[in-house]
Amino acid sequence: VAKVDPLLRVRFSTSHPKDITDDVLLAMNKHDNICKYIHLPVQSGNTRILSMMNRTYDSNWYRSKIDRIYELVPECAISSDIIAGFCTETEDEHRDTLSMITYANYSMSYMFIYSERPGTLAAKKYPDDIPLEIKKRRLSEIITRQNETSFKHNQAEIGIIRKVLIEGDSKRSAAHFKGRTTQNKMVVFPKSDNLSKGDYVDVRIESATSATLIGKIHQSAEIQITL
């Protein structure tokens, strides 16, 4: 797929950790137009909870997969799905999830409290026994840890020139474009008359929040028009 059109970005959607093989990672590293981004849902950082979720891997195996991704694709950004307050989860098991966020250095995560869904294996086998106030507190701690990690992740981008695929106008300013890097990071930068949605442009990152990179078009920017 990557060879069909060098300007066509290829990005994985949600993947099970077992699907990220060495062959996949080597292909990602070889082809510039395969995004250096993987969404690798962990759900929990604790092995007992993962087993209850029927995830078919433990926390050590997942950590080894994270290590392999960074080894073979050093610039890869990894995101995740995380659930707070799964059935019978203890405080120590919750802290394992917080530790996993730091270890994996997720660029971002989708974070939720556990809610029982009728008909699922979990609903049939396990009591939804974590009080809502505890679920909310644990989710808040997960969000805080992820925001801290995302901020550090994005701060490391300052001073780097990234090729950005323009997606359109920024939501906050009609004078700015928004676009994404190969790591799926959102970038906002001032518009230029010779650019439009679908074009690629080199942007120097000048500042960052936990969610967004802010930059300016590099003076000797490479501009590629996508037809």
Coordinates of C-alpha atoms in Angstrom, one line a residue:
V1 CA 0.0 0.0 0.0
A2 CA 2.8 2.4 0.9
K3 CA 4.3 2.0 -2.6
V4 CA 1.1 3.0 -4.5
D5 CA 1.6 6.7 -3.9
P6 CA 4.5 8.2 -2.0
L7 CA 2.4 11.2 -1.0
L8 CA -0.4 9.0 0.4
R9 CA -0.2 8.7 4.2
V10 CA -0.9 5.3 5.5
R11 CA -2.0 5.0 9.2
F12 CA -3.0 2.1 11.3
S13 CA -6.4 2.2 13.0
T14 CA -6.9 0.5 16.4
S15 CA -4.8 -2.7 16.6
H16 CA -4.5 -5.6 19.0
P17 CA -1.0 -5.7 20.5
K18 CA -0.4 -9.1 19.0
D19 CA -0.9 -7.7 15.5
I20 CA 2.1 -5.4 15.8
T21 CA 4.8 -7.8 14.5
D22 CA 8.4 -7.1 13.7
D23 CA 7.5 -7.2 10.0
V24 CA 4.9 -4.5 10.5
L25 CA 7.4 -2.3 12.5
L26 CA 10.2 -2.8 9.9
A27 CA 7.8 -1.8 7.1
M28 CA 6.8 1.3 9.1
N29 CA 10.4 2.3 9.6
K30 CA 11.2 1.7 5.9
H31 CA 8.5 3.8 4.3
D32 CA 8.3 7.5 5.0
N33 CA 4.6 7.6 4.2
I34 CA 3.6 5.0 6.8
C35 CA 2.7 7.1 9.8
K36 CA 5.0 6.7 12.8
Y37 CA 2.0 6.2 15.0
I38 CA 0.4 3.2 16.6
H39 CA -2.8 3.0 18.7
L40 CA -2.1 0.1 21.1
P41 CA -4.9 -0.3 23.6
V42 CA -3.7 -1.5 27.0
Q43 CA -7.0 -1.1 29.0
S44 CA -5.1 -1.8 32.3
G45 CA -1.6 -2.0 33.5
N46 CA -2.2 -4.9 35.8
T47 CA -1.9 -8.5 34.8
R48 CA -4.8 -9.8 37.0
I49 CA -7.2 -7.2 35.6
L50 CA -6.0 -7.9 32.0
S51 CA -6.8 -11.6 32.6
M52 CA -10.3 -10.7 33.8
M53 CA -10.8 -8.6 30.7
N54 CA -9.8 -11.6 28.6
R55 CA -7.0 -9.6 26.9
T56 CA -4.8 -12.6 26.2
Y57 CA -1.6 -10.9 27.3
D58 CA -0.1 -9.7 30.6
S59 CA 1.6 -6.4 31.6
N60 CA 5.1 -7.7 31.1
W61 CA 4.3 -8.9 27.6
Y62 CA 2.7 -5.6 26.7
R63 CA 5.8 -3.7 28.1
S64 CA 8.1 -5.8 25.9
K65 CA 5.9 -4.9 22.9
I66 CA 6.3 -1.2 23.8
D67 CA 10.1 -1.7 24.0
R68 CA 10.2 -3.4 20.6
I69 CA 8.2 -0.6 18.9
Y70 CA 10.6 2.0 20.2
E71 CA 13.6 -0.1 19.3
L72 CA 12.5 -0.6 15.6
V73 CA 10.7 2.7 15.1
P74 CA 12.4 5.2 17.3
E75 CA 10.2 8.1 16.4
C76 CA 6.9 6.2 16.8
A77 CA 4.2 7.8 18.9
I78 CA 1.9 5.4 20.8
S79 CA -1.6 6.0 22.1
S80 CA -3.9 3.8 24.1
D81 CA -7.3 3.1 25.6
I82 CA -7.5 2.9 29.4
I83 CA -10.3 1.9 31.7
A84 CA -10.6 3.0 35.3
G85 CA -12.4 1.1 38.0
F86 CA -12.8 -2.4 36.4
C87 CA -14.5 -5.0 38.6
T88 CA -12.6 -5.7 41.8
E89 CA -9.7 -3.4 40.9
T90 CA -7.6 -2.5 43.9
E91 CA -5.7 0.7 44.5
D92 CA -2.4 -1.1 43.9
E93 CA -3.7 -2.4 40.6
H94 CA -4.9 1.1 39.7
R95 CA -1.3 2.3 40.4
D96 CA 0.0 -0.3 37.9
T97 CA -2.0 1.5 35.2
L98 CA -0.6 4.8 36.2
S99 CA 2.9 3.3 36.0
M100 CA 2.1 1.9 32.5
I101 CA 1.2 5.3 31.2
T102 CA 4.7 6.6 32.3
Y103 CA 6.5 3.5 31.0
A104 CA 4.9 3.5 27.6
N105 CA 5.2 7.3 27.3
Y106 CA 1.9 7.5 25.5
S107 CA 1.5 10.5 23.3
M108 CA -2.3 10.5 24.2
S109 CA -5.0 8.1 25.4
Y110 CA -8.7 7.6 25.4
M111 CA -9.7 7.2 29.0
F112 CA -13.0 6.0 30.5
I113 CA -14.6 4.7 33.7
Y114 CA -15.8 1.1 33.6
S115 CA -19.5 0.7 33.0
E116 CA -21.3 -2.6 32.9
R117 CA -22.7 -3.6 29.6
P118 CA -25.5 -6.2 29.6
G119 CA -24.6 -9.4 27.8
T120 CA -20.8 -9.0 28.0
L121 CA -18.6 -11.6 29.6
A122 CA -17.6 -9.2 32.3
A123 CA -21.2 -8.5 33.2
K124 CA -22.0 -12.2 33.4
K125 CA -18.9 -13.1 35.5
Y126 CA -18.0 -10.2 37.7
P127 CA -19.8 -7.8 40.0
D128 CA -19.5 -4.1 39.1
D129 CA -18.4 -3.4 42.7
I130 CA -16.3 -0.3 42.4
P131 CA -18.2 2.7 43.7
L132 CA -18.7 5.5 41.1
E133 CA -16.9 8.1 43.2
I134 CA -13.8 5.8 43.3
K135 CA -14.0 5.2 39.6
K136 CA -14.2 9.0 39.0
R137 CA -11.2 9.7 41.2
R138 CA -9.2 7.0 39.6
L139 CA -10.1 8.3 36.1
S140 CA -9.1 11.8 37.2
E141 CA -5.7 10.5 38.3
I142 CA -5.3 8.6 35.0
I143 CA -6.1 11.8 33.0
T144 CA -3.7 13.9 35.1
R145 CA -0.9 11.3 34.5
Q146 CA -1.6 11.2 30.8
N147 CA -1.7 15.0 30.5
E148 CA 1.6 15.2 32.2
T149 CA 3.1 12.6 29.9
S150 CA 1.5 14.2 26.8
F151 CA 2.9 17.6 27.8
K152 CA 6.5 16.2 28.1
H153 CA 6.0 14.3 24.9
N154 CA 5.0 17.5 23.0
Q155 CA 7.6 19.7 24.7
A156 CA 10.3 17.5 23.2
E157 CA 9.0 18.5 19.7
I158 CA 10.0 22.2 20.2
G159 CA 12.7 23.2 17.7
I160 CA 12.0 20.3 15.4
I161 CA 10.8 20.7 11.8
R162 CA 7.9 18.4 11.0
K163 CA 6.1 17.6 7.7
V164 CA 2.5 18.5 8.3
L165 CA -0.5 17.3 6.3
I166 CA -3.0 20.2 6.3
E167 CA -6.5 19.2 7.4
G168 CA -8.2 22.6 7.2
D169 CA -8.7 25.8 9.2
S170 CA -8.0 25.8 12.9
K171 CA -11.1 25.7 15.1
R172 CA -10.0 28.7 17.1
S173 CA -8.7 31.0 14.3
A174 CA -9.5 31.4 10.6
A175 CA -6.0 32.8 10.2
H176 CA -4.4 29.5 11.1
F177 CA -4.3 26.0 9.6
K178 CA -4.4 22.8 11.5
G179 CA -2.7 19.6 10.4
R180 CA -1.1 16.4 11.6
T181 CA 2.5 15.1 11.7
T182 CA 3.4 11.5 10.9
Q183 CA 3.1 10.9 14.7
N184 CA -0.6 11.9 14.4
K185 CA 0.1 15.1 16.5
M186 CA -2.1 18.1 15.9
V187 CA -0.2 21.2 14.7
V188 CA -1.6 24.7 14.4
F189 CA 0.3 27.4 12.4
P190 CA -0.3 30.6 10.5
K191 CA -1.8 30.3 7.0
S192 CA 0.0 30.9 3.7
D193 CA -1.9 31.9 0.5
N194 CA -0.2 29.2 -1.5
L195 CA -1.4 26.4 0.7
S196 CA -4.7 24.6 1.1
K197 CA -6.3 21.5 2.6
G198 CA -4.5 18.3 1.6
D199 CA -1.1 19.9 1.1
Y200 CA 2.1 19.0 2.9
V201 CA 4.3 21.7 4.4
D202 CA 7.3 21.8 6.8
V203 CA 6.6 23.5 10.1
R204 CA 9.0 24.4 12.8
I205 CA 7.5 23.6 16.2
E206 CA 7.8 26.7 18.6
S207 CA 5.6 25.8 21.5
A208 CA 3.3 23.1 22.8
T209 CA 0.5 22.2 25.1
S210 CA -0.4 18.7 26.2
A211 CA -2.8 18.4 23.1
T212 CA -1.4 20.6 20.4
L213 CA 1.9 21.7 18.8
I214 CA 2.1 25.4 17.7
G215 CA 4.6 26.4 15.0
K216 CA 5.4 28.4 11.9
I217 CA 6.1 27.4 8.3
H218 CA 9.8 26.8 7.9
Q219 CA 11.3 29.6 5.8
S220 CA 12.8 27.2 3.3
A221 CA 9.7 24.9 3.7
E222 CA 9.2 22.1 1.4
I223 CA 5.7 22.4 0.0
Q224 CA 4.0 19.4 -1.7
I225 CA 0.7 19.9 -3.5
T226 CA -1.6 16.9 -3.3
L227 CA -3.7 16.6 -6.4

